[in-house]
Coordinates of N, CA, C and O in Angstrom, one line a residue:
S1 N -51.1 42.9 -16.8 CA -50.5 41.6 -16.3 C -49.7 41.9 -15.0 O -49.2 43.0 -14.8
Q2 N -49.7 40.9 -14.2 CA -49.0 41.1 -12.9 C -47.5 41.0 -13.1 O -47.0 40.2 -13.8
K3 N -46.8 42.0 -12.5 CA -45.4 42.1 -12.7 C -44.7 41.0 -11.7 O -45.2 40.8 -10.6
T4 N -43.7 40.4 -12.2 CA -42.9 39.5 -11.4 C -41.6 40.1 -10.9 O -40.9 40.6 -11.7
D5 N -41.5 40.1 -9.7 CA -40.2 40.7 -9.1 C -39.1 39.6 -9.2 O -39.3 38.5 -8.8
L6 N -38.0 40.0 -9.7 CA -36.9 39.2 -9.9 C -36.0 39.3 -8.6 O -35.7 40.4 -8.2
I7 N -35.6 38.2 -8.1 CA -34.7 38.3 -6.9 C -33.3 38.0 -7.4 O -33.0 36.9 -7.9
K8 N -32.4 38.9 -7.2 CA -31.0 38.8 -7.6 C -30.2 38.5 -6.3 O -30.3 39.2 -5.3
M9 N -29.4 37.5 -6.4 CA -28.5 37.2 -5.3 C -27.1 37.1 -5.7 O -26.7 36.8 -6.8
I10 N -26.2 37.5 -4.8 CA -24.8 37.4 -5.0 C -24.2 36.6 -3.8 O -24.5 36.9 -2.7
F11 N -23.5 35.5 -4.2 CA -22.9 34.8 -3.1 C -21.4 34.5 -3.5 O -21.0 34.5 -4.6
A12 N -20.6 34.4 -2.4 CA -19.2 34.2 -2.6 C -18.8 32.8 -2.1 O -19.4 32.3 -1.2
M13 N -17.8 32.3 -2.7 CA -17.3 30.9 -2.3 C -15.8 30.9 -2.4 O -15.2 31.5 -3.3
R14 N -15.2 30.3 -1.4 CA -13.7 30.1 -1.4 C -13.3 29.3 -2.5 O -13.9 28.3 -2.9
S15 N -12.2 29.7 -3.2 CA -11.8 29.0 -4.4 C -11.5 27.5 -4.2 O -11.6 26.7 -5.1
D16 N -11.0 27.1 -2.9 CA -10.7 25.7 -2.7 C -11.9 24.8 -2.7 O -11.8 23.6 -2.7
F17 N -13.1 25.4 -2.6 CA -14.3 24.6 -2.6 C -15.0 24.6 -4.0 O -16.0 23.8 -4.2
V18 N -14.6 25.4 -4.9 CA -15.2 25.4 -6.3 C -15.2 24.0 -6.9 O -16.2 23.6 -7.5
P19 N -14.0 23.3 -6.9 CA -14.0 22.0 -7.6 C -15.1 21.0 -7.1 O -15.5 20.2 -7.9
Q20 N -15.4 21.1 -5.9 CA -16.4 20.2 -5.3 C -17.8 20.4 -5.9 O -18.7 19.5 -5.9
C21 N -18.1 21.6 -6.5 CA -19.4 21.9 -7.1 C -19.6 21.0 -8.3 O -20.7 20.8 -8.8
A22 N -18.5 20.5 -8.9 CA -18.6 19.7 -10.2 C -19.4 18.4 -9.9 O -20.0 17.9 -10.9
A23 N -19.5 18.0 -8.7 CA -20.3 16.8 -8.4 C -21.8 16.9 -8.5 O -22.5 16.0 -8.5
Y24 N -22.2 18.2 -8.6 CA -23.7 18.5 -8.6 C -24.0 19.2 -9.9 O -23.7 20.4 -10.1
P25 N -24.5 18.4 -10.9 CA -24.7 19.0 -12.3 C -25.4 20.3 -12.4 O -25.0 21.2 -13.1
T26 N -26.5 20.4 -11.6 CA -27.3 21.6 -11.7 C -26.5 22.8 -11.2 O -26.5 23.9 -11.8
L27 N -25.9 22.6 -10.0 CA -25.1 23.7 -9.4 C -23.9 24.0 -10.4 O -23.6 25.2 -10.6
N28 N -23.3 23.0 -10.9 CA -22.1 23.2 -11.8 C -22.6 24.0 -13.0 O -21.8 24.9 -13.5
S29 N -23.7 23.7 -13.6 CA -24.3 24.4 -14.7 C -24.5 25.9 -14.4 O -24.2 26.8 -15.2
L30 N -25.1 26.2 -13.3 CA -25.3 27.5 -12.9 C -24.0 28.3 -12.7 O -23.9 29.5 -13.1
L31 N -23.0 27.7 -12.1 CA -21.8 28.4 -11.9 C -21.1 28.7 -13.2 O -20.5 29.7 -13.4
N32 N -21.2 27.8 -14.2 CA -20.6 28.0 -15.5 C -21.2 29.2 -16.2 O -20.6 29.8 -17.0
Q33 N -22.5 29.5 -15.9 CA -23.2 30.6 -16.5 C -22.9 31.9 -15.9 O -22.8 32.9 -16.6
Y34 N -22.7 31.9 -14.6 CA -22.6 33.2 -13.9 C -21.3 33.4 -13.1 O -21.2 34.4 -12.4
F35 N -20.5 32.4 -13.2 CA -19.2 32.5 -12.3 C -18.3 33.6 -12.7 O -18.1 33.9 -13.9
F36 N -17.9 34.4 -11.7 CA -16.9 35.4 -12.0 C -15.8 35.3 -10.9 O -16.0 35.3 -9.7
Q37 N -14.6 35.0 -11.4 CA -13.5 34.8 -10.5 C -12.7 36.1 -10.3 O -12.3 36.8 -11.3
V38 N -12.5 36.5 -9.1 CA -11.8 37.7 -8.7 C -10.3 37.3 -8.8 O -9.8 36.4 -8.0
G39 N -9.6 38.0 -9.6 CA -8.2 37.7 -9.8 C -7.3 38.3 -8.7 O -7.7 39.1 -7.9
A40 N -6.0 37.8 -8.7 CA -5.1 38.3 -7.7 C -4.8 39.8 -8.0 O -4.8 40.3 -9.2
M41 N -4.6 40.6 -7.0 CA -4.3 42.0 -7.1 C -2.9 42.2 -7.8 O -2.0 41.4 -7.5
Q42 N -2.8 43.2 -8.7 CA -1.6 43.5 -9.3 C -0.7 44.3 -8.4 O -1.2 44.9 -7.5
P43 N 0.6 44.4 -8.7 CA 1.6 45.1 -7.9 C 1.1 46.5 -7.5 O 1.2 46.9 -6.3
D44 N 0.7 47.3 -8.5 CA 0.3 48.7 -8.2 C -1.0 48.7 -7.3 O -1.1 49.6 -6.4
E45 N -1.8 47.7 -7.4 CA -3.0 47.6 -6.5 C -2.6 47.2 -5.1 O -3.2 47.7 -4.1
M46 N -1.6 46.4 -5.0 CA -1.1 46.0 -3.7 C -0.5 47.2 -3.0 O -0.6 47.3 -1.8
V47 N 0.3 48.0 -3.7 CA 0.9 49.1 -3.1 C -0.1 50.1 -2.6 O 0.0 50.6 -1.5
R48 N -1.2 50.3 -3.3 CA -2.3 51.2 -2.9 C -2.9 50.6 -1.6 O -3.3 51.3 -0.7
A49 N -3.2 49.3 -1.6 CA -3.8 48.6 -0.5 C -3.0 48.7 0.8 O -3.5 48.8 1.9
I50 N -1.7 48.8 0.6 CA -0.8 48.9 1.8 C -0.7 50.3 2.3 O -0.8 50.6 3.5
A51 N -0.4 51.2 1.3 CA 0.0 52.6 1.7 C -1.2 53.5 1.8 O -1.2 54.4 2.7
R52 N -2.2 53.4 1.0 CA -3.3 54.4 1.0 C -4.0 54.6 2.3 O -4.3 55.7 2.7
P53 N -4.4 53.4 2.9 CA -5.2 53.6 4.2 C -4.4 54.4 5.2 O -4.9 55.2 6.0
A54 N -3.1 54.1 5.3 CA -2.2 54.8 6.3 C -2.1 56.3 5.9 O -2.2 57.2 6.8
M55 N -1.9 56.6 4.6 CA -1.8 58.0 4.2 C -3.1 58.8 4.4 O -3.0 60.0 4.7
E56 N -4.2 58.1 4.2 CA -5.5 58.9 4.3 C -5.8 59.3 5.7 O -6.5 60.3 5.9
V57 N -5.2 58.7 6.7 CA -5.3 59.1 8.1 C -4.1 59.9 8.6 O -4.0 60.1 9.8
G58 N -3.2 60.3 7.7 CA -2.1 61.1 8.1 C -0.9 60.4 8.6 O 0.0 61.1 9.2
L59 N -0.8 59.1 8.5 CA 0.4 58.4 9.0 C 1.5 58.5 8.0 O 1.3 58.5 6.8
D60 N 2.7 58.4 8.6 CA 3.9 58.5 7.7 C 4.4 57.0 7.5 O 4.9 56.4 8.4
I61 N 4.2 56.5 6.3 CA 4.6 55.2 6.0 C 5.7 55.2 5.0 O 5.6 55.8 3.9
K62 N 6.8 54.6 5.3 CA 8.1 54.8 4.6 C 8.0 53.9 3.3 O 7.6 52.7 3.4
P63 N 8.5 54.4 2.2 CA 8.6 53.6 0.9 C 9.3 52.3 1.1 O 8.9 51.3 0.5
D64 N 10.4 52.2 1.9 CA 11.2 51.0 2.0 C 10.4 49.9 2.8 O 10.6 48.7 2.6
L65 N 9.4 50.4 3.6 CA 8.5 49.5 4.3 C 7.6 48.8 3.3 O 7.3 47.6 3.4
V66 N 7.0 49.7 2.5 CA 6.1 49.1 1.5 C 6.8 48.1 0.6 O 6.3 47.1 0.3
S67 N 8.0 48.4 0.2 CA 8.8 47.5 -0.7 C 9.1 46.2 0.1 O 9.0 45.1 -0.5
Q68 N 9.4 46.3 1.3 CA 9.7 45.1 2.1 C 8.5 44.2 2.2 O 8.6 43.0 2.1
I69 N 7.3 44.8 2.5 CA 6.1 44.1 2.6 C 5.7 43.4 1.2 O 5.3 42.2 1.2
M70 N 5.9 44.2 0.2 CA 5.6 43.6 -1.2 C 6.5 42.4 -1.4 O 6.1 41.4 -2.0
N71 N 7.8 42.5 -1.0 CA 8.7 41.4 -1.2 C 8.3 40.2 -0.3 O 8.4 39.0 -0.8
D72 N 7.9 40.4 0.9 CA 7.4 39.4 1.8 C 6.2 38.7 1.3 O 6.0 37.5 1.4
M73 N 5.3 39.4 0.6 CA 4.1 38.9 0.1 C 4.3 38.0 -1.1 O 3.5 37.1 -1.3
G74 N 5.3 38.3 -1.9 CA 5.6 37.6 -3.1 C 4.4 37.6 -4.0 O 3.8 38.7 -4.3
K75 N 4.0 36.5 -4.6 CA 2.9 36.4 -5.5 C 1.7 35.8 -4.9 O 0.8 35.3 -5.6
E76 N 1.6 35.6 -3.6 CA 0.5 34.9 -2.9 C -0.5 35.9 -2.5 O -0.3 36.7 -1.5
P77 N -1.7 36.0 -3.1 CA -2.7 37.0 -2.8 C -3.4 36.7 -1.4 O -3.9 37.6 -0.8
A78 N -3.3 35.5 -0.9 CA -3.9 35.2 0.4 C -3.2 35.8 1.5 O -3.7 35.7 2.7
T79 N -2.1 36.5 1.3 CA -1.4 37.1 2.4 C -1.9 38.5 2.7 O -1.4 39.1 3.7
L80 N -2.9 39.0 2.0 CA -3.4 40.3 2.2 C -4.0 40.5 3.6 O -3.7 41.5 4.3
P81 N -4.8 39.5 4.1 CA -5.3 39.7 5.5 C -4.2 39.6 6.5 O -4.3 40.3 7.5
L82 N -3.2 38.8 6.2 CA -2.0 38.8 7.2 C -1.3 40.1 7.2 O -0.8 40.5 8.2
T83 N -1.2 40.7 6.0 CA -0.5 42.0 5.9 C -1.3 43.1 6.7 O -0.7 43.9 7.4
Q84 N -2.6 43.0 6.6 CA -3.5 43.9 7.4 C -3.2 43.7 8.8 O -3.1 44.7 9.6
F85 N -3.1 42.5 9.3 CA -2.8 42.2 10.7 C -1.5 42.8 11.1 O -1.3 43.4 12.2
A86 N -0.5 42.5 10.3 CA 0.9 42.9 10.6 C 1.0 44.5 10.7 O 1.7 45.0 11.6
L87 N 0.3 45.2 9.8 CA 0.4 46.6 9.8 C -0.4 47.2 11.0 O 0.0 48.2 11.6
K88 N -1.5 46.6 11.4 CA -2.3 47.0 12.5 C -1.5 46.8 13.8 O -1.4 47.6 14.7
D89 N -0.8 45.6 13.9 CA 0.1 45.3 15.0 C 1.2 46.4 15.1 O 1.6 46.8 16.2
L90 N 1.8 46.7 13.9 CA 2.9 47.7 13.9 C 2.4 49.1 14.3 O 3.0 49.8 15.1
F91 N 1.2 49.5 13.8 CA 0.6 50.8 14.2 C 0.4 50.8 15.7 O 0.7 51.8 16.4
E92 N -0.2 49.8 16.3 CA -0.5 49.8 17.7 C 0.7 49.8 18.6 O 0.8 50.5 19.6
S93 N 1.8 49.2 18.1 CA 3.1 49.2 18.9 C 3.7 50.6 18.8 O 4.2 51.1 19.8
R94 N 3.6 51.3 17.7 CA 4.1 52.7 17.6 C 3.2 53.7 18.3 O 3.7 54.7 18.9
Q95 N 1.9 53.4 18.3 CA 1.0 54.3 19.0 C 1.2 54.2 20.5 O 1.2 55.2 21.2
A96 N 1.5 53.0 21.0 CA 1.8 52.8 22.5 C 3.1 53.6 22.9 O 3.3 54.0 24.0
A97 N 4.0 53.7 21.9 CA 5.3 54.4 22.2 C 5.2 55.9 22.3 O 6.0 56.6 22.8
G98 N 4.0 56.4 21.7 CA 3.8 57.8 21.8 C 4.5 58.6 20.7 O 5.3 58.1 20.0
G99 N 4.2 59.9 20.6 CA 4.8 60.8 19.6 C 4.2 60.6 18.3 O 3.2 60.0 18.1
I100 N 4.9 61.2 17.3 CA 4.4 61.1 15.9 C 4.6 59.7 15.4 O 5.7 59.1 15.5
I101 N 3.5 59.1 14.9 CA 3.5 57.7 14.4 C 4.1 57.6 13.0 O 3.6 58.2 12.1
S102 N 5.2 56.9 12.9 CA 5.8 56.6 11.6 C 6.0 55.1 11.5 O 6.6 54.5 12.3
L103 N 5.5 54.6 10.4 CA 5.7 53.1 10.1 C 6.9 52.9 9.3 O 7.0 53.3 8.2
T104 N 7.9 52.3 9.9 CA 9.2 52.1 9.3 C 9.5 50.6 9.1 O 9.0 49.7 9.7
R105 N 10.4 50.4 8.2 CA 10.9 49.0 7.8 C 11.6 48.4 9.0 O 11.4 47.2 9.3
S106 N 12.4 49.1 9.7 CA 13.2 48.6 10.9 C 12.2 48.1 12.0 O 12.4 47.1 12.6
D107 N 11.2 48.9 12.3 CA 10.2 48.5 13.3 C 9.4 47.3 12.9 O 9.1 46.4 13.7
Y108 N 9.1 47.3 11.6 CA 8.4 46.2 11.0 C 9.1 44.9 11.2 O 8.6 43.8 11.6
L109 N 10.4 44.9 10.8 CA 11.3 43.7 11.0 C 11.5 43.3 12.4 O 11.5 42.2 12.8
Q110 N 11.6 44.3 13.3 CA 11.8 44.1 14.7 C 10.6 43.4 15.3 O 10.7 42.6 16.2
R111 N 9.4 43.7 14.7 CA 8.2 43.1 15.2 C 8.0 41.7 14.6 O 7.0 41.0 15.0
G112 N 8.9 41.2 13.8 CA 8.8 39.9 13.2 C 8.4 39.8 11.8 O 8.3 38.7 11.2
G113 N 8.1 41.0 11.2 CA 7.7 41.0 9.8 C 6.4 40.3 9.5 O 5.6 40.0 10.4
L114 N 6.1 40.1 8.3 CA 4.8 39.6 7.8 C 4.5 38.2 8.4 O 3.5 37.9 8.8
H115 N 5.5 37.3 8.3 CA 5.3 35.9 8.6 C 5.4 35.6 10.1 O 5.1 34.5 10.5
K116 N 5.8 36.5 10.9 CA 5.9 36.3 12.3 C 4.9 37.0 13.2 O 4.7 36.7 14.3
A117 N 4.3 38.0 12.6 CA 3.4 38.9 13.4 C 2.3 38.1 14.0 O 2.0 38.2 15.2
L118 N 1.6 37.3 13.2 CA 0.4 36.6 13.7 C 0.9 35.4 14.6 O 0.3 35.2 15.7
E119 N 2.0 34.8 14.3 CA 2.6 33.7 15.1 C 2.9 34.3 16.5 O 2.7 33.6 17.5
R120 N 3.6 35.4 16.5 CA 4.0 36.0 17.8 C 2.8 36.3 18.6 O 2.8 36.1 19.8
H121 N 1.8 36.9 18.0 CA 0.5 37.3 18.7 C -0.2 36.0 19.2 O -0.6 36.0 20.4
A122 N -0.3 35.0 18.4 CA -0.9 33.7 18.8 C -0.2 33.1 20.0 O -0.8 32.6 20.9
D123 N 1.1 33.0 19.8 CA 1.9 32.4 20.9 C 1.8 33.2 22.2 O 1.7 32.5 23.3
A124 N 1.8 34.5 22.1 CA 1.7 35.3 23.3 C 0.3 35.1 24.0 O 0.3 35.0 25.3
E125 N -0.7 35.0 23.2 CA -2.1 34.8 23.8 C -2.2 33.4 24.4 O -2.8 33.2 25.4
F126 N -1.6 32.4 23.6 CA -1.7 31.0 24.1 C -1.0 30.8 25.4 O -1.4 30.1 26.3
M127 N 0.1 31.5 25.6 CA 0.9 31.4 26.8 C 0.2 31.9 28.0 O 0.5 31.6 29.2
K128 N -0.8 32.7 27.8 CA -1.6 33.3 28.9 C -2.6 32.2 29.5 O -3.1 32.4 30.6
L129 N -2.8 31.2 28.8 CA -3.7 30.1 29.3 C -3.0 29.2 30.3 O -1.8 29.1 30.3
S130 N -3.8 28.7 31.2 CA -3.3 27.7 32.1 C -3.0 26.4 31.4 O -3.3 26.2 30.2
K131 N -2.3 25.4 32.1 CA -2.0 24.2 31.5 C -3.2 23.4 31.0 O -3.2 22.9 29.9
S132 N -4.2 23.4 31.8 CA -5.5 22.7 31.4 C -6.2 23.4 30.2 O -6.7 22.8 29.3
E133 N -6.1 24.7 30.3 CA -6.7 25.5 29.2 C -6.0 25.3 27.9 O -6.6 25.3 26.8
K134 N -4.7 25.2 27.9 CA -3.9 25.0 26.7 C -4.3 23.7 26.0 O -4.3 23.6 24.8
A135 N -4.5 22.6 26.9 CA -4.9 21.3 26.3 C -6.2 21.4 25.6 O -6.4 20.9 24.5
I136 N -7.1 22.2 26.2 CA -8.4 22.4 25.5 C -8.3 23.2 24.3 O -8.9 22.9 23.2
G137 N -7.4 24.2 24.4 CA -7.2 25.1 23.2 C -6.6 24.4 22.0 O -7.0 24.6 20.9
E138 N -5.7 23.5 22.3 CA -5.0 22.7 21.2 C -6.1 21.9 20.5 O -6.1 21.8 19.2
N139 N -7.0 21.2 21.2 CA -8.0 20.4 20.6 C -9.0 21.2 19.9 O -9.6 20.8 18.9
I140 N -9.3 22.4 20.3 CA -10.2 23.3 19.6 C -9.7 23.7 18.3 O -10.3 23.6 17.2
F141 N -8.4 24.1 18.2 CA -7.8 24.4 17.0 C -7.7 23.2 16.0 O -7.9 23.4 14.8
K142 N -7.4 22.0 16.5 CA -7.4 20.8 15.7 C -8.8 20.6 15.1 O -8.9 20.1 13.9
S143 N -9.8 20.8 15.8 CA -11.2 20.6 15.3 C -11.6 21.6 14.3 O -12.6 21.4 13.6
L144 N -10.9 22.7 14.1 CA -11.2 23.7 13.1 C -10.4 23.6 11.8 O -10.5 24.5 11.0
V145 N -9.7 22.5 11.7 CA -8.9 22.3 10.4 C -9.4 21.0 9.8 O -9.5 19.9 10.4
Y146 N -9.7 21.0 8.5 CA -10.2 19.9 7.7 C -9.0 19.3 7.0 O -8.5 19.9 6.1
I147 N -8.5 18.1 7.4 CA -7.3 17.5 6.8 C -7.7 16.4 5.9 O -8.4 15.4 6.3
R148 N -7.3 16.5 4.6 CA -7.6 15.4 3.7 C -6.3 15.0 2.9 O -5.5 15.9 2.6
Y149 N -6.2 13.8 2.6 CA -5.0 13.3 1.9 C -5.0 13.8 0.5 O -5.9 13.7 -0.2
G150 N -3.8 14.4 0.1 CA -3.6 14.8 -1.3 C -4.3 16.2 -1.6 O -4.2 16.7 -2.7
I151 N -5.0 16.8 -0.6 CA -5.6 18.1 -0.8 C -5.2 19.0 0.3 O -5.1 18.6 1.5
P152 N -4.9 20.3 0.0 CA -4.4 21.2 1.0 C -5.4 21.3 2.2 O -6.6 21.3 2.0
D153 N -4.9 21.4 3.4 CA -5.7 21.5 4.6 C -6.5 22.8 4.5 O -6.0 23.8 4.0
T154 N -7.7 22.8 4.9 CA -8.6 24.0 4.9 C -9.2 24.2 6.3 O -9.4 23.3 7.1
R155 N -9.6 25.4 6.5 CA -10.4 25.7 7.7 C -11.8 25.1 7.6 O -12.3 24.9 6.5
R156 N -12.3 24.7 8.7 CA -13.7 24.2 8.8 C -14.4 24.9 9.9 O -13.8 25.3 10.9
T157 N -15.7 25.0 9.8 CA -16.6 25.5 10.8 C -17.1 24.3 11.7 O -17.5 23.3 11.2
A158 N -16.9 24.4 13.0 CA -17.3 23.4 13.9 C -18.4 23.9 14.8 O -18.4 25.1 15.2
R159 N -19.3 23.0 15.2 CA -20.4 23.4 16.2 C -19.8 23.3 17.6 O -18.9 22.4 17.8
F160 N -20.3 24.1 18.4 CA -19.8 24.1 19.8 C -20.1 22.8 20.4 O -19.3 22.3 21.2
S161 N -21.1 22.1 20.0 CA -21.5 20.8 20.6 C -20.5 19.8 20.3 O -20.3 18.8 21.0
E162 N -19.7 19.9 19.2 CA -18.7 19.0 18.8 C -17.5 18.9 19.8 O -16.8 17.9 19.8
L163 N -17.4 20.0 20.5 CA -16.2 20.1 21.5 C -16.4 19.3 22.7 O -15.6 19.2 23.6
A164 N -17.6 18.7 22.9 CA -17.9 17.9 24.1 C -17.0 16.7 24.2 O -16.7 16.2 25.3
Y165 N -16.4 16.2 23.1 CA -15.5 15.0 23.1 C -14.2 15.3 23.9 O -13.5 14.4 24.2
L166 N -14.0 16.6 24.2 CA -12.7 17.0 24.8 C -12.7 16.4 26.3 O -11.6 16.4 26.9
G167 N -13.8 16.0 26.8 CA -13.9 15.4 28.1 C -13.8 16.4 29.2 O -13.4 16.0 30.4
Q168 N -14.0 17.6 28.9 CA -13.9 18.7 29.9 C -15.3 19.2 30.2 O -16.3 19.0 29.4
D169 N -15.4 19.9 31.3 CA -16.7 20.6 31.6 C -17.0 21.6 30.6 O -16.1 22.3 30.1
T170 N -18.3 21.7 30.2 CA -18.7 22.7 29.2 C -18.3 24.1 29.6 O -17.9 24.9 28.7
K171 N -18.4 24.4 30.8 CA -18.0 25.8 31.3 C -16.5 26.1 31.0 O -16.1 27.2 30.7
E172 N -15.7 25.0 31.2 CA -14.2 25.2 31.0 C -14.0 25.4 29.5 O -13.2 26.3 29.1
I173 N -14.7 24.7 28.6 CA -14.5 24.8 27.2 C -15.0 26.2 26.8 O -14.3 26.9 26.0
E174 N -16.1 26.6 27.3 CA -16.7 27.9 27.0 C -15.7 29.0 27.4 O -15.5 30.0 26.6
N175 N -15.1 28.9 28.5 CA -14.1 29.9 29.0 C -12.9 30.0 28.0 O -12.5 31.1 27.7
V176 N -12.4 28.9 27.5 CA -11.3 28.9 26.6 C -11.7 29.5 25.3 O -11.0 30.3 24.7
V177 N -12.9 29.1 24.8 CA -13.4 29.6 23.5 C -13.5 31.2 23.6 O -13.1 31.9 22.7
R178 N -14.0 31.7 24.8 CA -14.1 33.1 24.9 C -12.7 33.8 24.9 O -12.6 34.8 24.3
K179 N -11.8 33.2 25.6 CA -10.4 33.8 25.6 C -9.7 33.8 24.3 O -9.2 34.9 23.9
I180 N -9.8 32.7 23.5 CA -9.1 32.7 22.2 C -9.9 33.5 21.2 O -9.3 34.0 20.2
A181 N -11.2 33.7 21.4 CA -12.0 34.5 20.5 C -11.7 36.0 20.8 O -11.6 36.8 19.8
D182 N -11.6 36.3 22.1 CA -11.2 37.7 22.4 C -9.8 38.1 21.9 O -9.5 39.2 21.6
A183 N -9.0 37.1 21.7 CA -7.6 37.3 21.2 C -7.6 37.3 19.7 O -6.6 37.4 19.0
R184 N -8.8 37.2 19.1 CA -9.0 37.2 17.6 C -8.3 36.0 16.9 O -7.9 36.1 15.7
L185 N -8.2 34.9 17.6 CA -7.6 33.7 17.0 C -8.7 32.8 16.3 O -8.4 32.0 15.4
I186 N -9.9 33.0 16.8 CA -11.1 32.3 16.2 C -12.3 33.3 16.2 O -12.2 34.3 16.9
T187 N -13.3 32.9 15.4 CA -14.5 33.7 15.4 C -15.6 32.8 15.8 O -15.6 31.6 15.5
T188 N -16.7 33.3 16.4 CA -17.8 32.5 16.8 C -19.1 33.2 16.2 O -19.1 34.4 15.9
D189 N -20.1 32.3 16.0 CA -21.3 32.8 15.4 C -22.5 32.0 16.0 O -22.4 30.8 16.3
E190 N -23.6 32.7 16.1 CA -24.9 32.0 16.6 C -25.8 31.8 15.4 O -26.1 32.7 14.7
N191 N -26.2 30.5 15.3 CA -27.1 30.2 14.2 C -28.3 29.4 14.7 O -28.2 28.5 15.5
K192 N -29.5 29.8 14.3 CA -30.7 29.2 14.8 C -30.8 27.7 14.5 O -31.5 27.0 15.2
V193 N -30.2 27.4 13.3 CA -30.3 26.0 12.9 C -29.2 25.1 13.5 O -29.4 24.1 14.1
T194 N -27.9 25.6 13.3 CA -26.8 24.8 13.8 C -26.3 25.1 15.2 O -25.5 24.4 15.7
G195 N -26.8 26.2 15.8 CA -26.4 26.6 17.1 C -25.1 27.4 17.0 O -24.8 28.0 16.0
R196 N -24.3 27.4 18.1 CA -23.1 28.2 18.1 C -22.0 27.5 17.3 O -21.8 26.3 17.4
T197 N -21.3 28.2 16.4 CA -20.3 27.7 15.6 C -19.0 28.4 15.8 O -19.0 29.6 16.2
L198 N -17.8 27.8 15.5 CA -16.5 28.4 15.6 C -15.8 28.2 14.3 O -15.9 27.2 13.7
T199 N -14.9 29.2 14.0 CA -14.1 29.1 12.8 C -12.8 29.8 13.1 O -12.7 30.8 13.9
L200 N -11.7 29.3 12.5 CA -10.4 30.0 12.7 C -10.5 31.4 12.1 O -11.0 31.6 11.0
A201 N -9.9 32.3 12.8 CA -9.9 33.7 12.3 C -9.0 33.9 11.1 O -8.1 33.1 10.9

C-alpha cells in the first residue's frame, strides 16, 4: 500500500486574537483539540532570562539591577521584549563609555529604566525628522494601530499602498518609512500577495 505522508504544522497566534476564532466553528473546533497556551514566565525563569545571557558572554550584571528590573516588570509577561531592549540600550551605552562593562542599577535608572528606554529612543529618533517628515511619521504610526471600542488597542499590519492617503509624494513616504524602520520603530516585509507591509516593532 502506498504510504501517506503526514504534514505537521505549528502556528502561533497572539492571545488577543484567539477569541475571534470562536466565530468560525471549524477553526474553533481545531483549536480546542490542539491548542496549547504558553503561560507567563515564573520569577526564577525571568531572573535567568535577564541575567544568563549577560553572564554567558562575561558581562558583570549586578544583582540589584536584576531585582530592579523584576520589580519594574511586575506580573506583566509582555514586558519581556521591552526588557531586552532596555538591557541592550544599557549595554551599548556602557560599551561606548569604554573599559570593563558592568551593568548596574544606577546606570539603568539614569537611562530611564524599563518604561522610559524605548520612549527615549523613539523620541530621539523622531526628533531627527524634519517638520514635514514628522507629520508623515505620525500618520504612519496611527495607521499601524487598530482601535476598537471596548477592546484593547492592538497593532495592525498595513500595506504600503494604504499610506497614499497621506497626500504626500510616494518618495517622501518611502523616505520616512526607511528612517523609522532603520530606527527599529517599525518593521517592513515584502509579500508577493499583499505587497510591502509595515508593522509596529
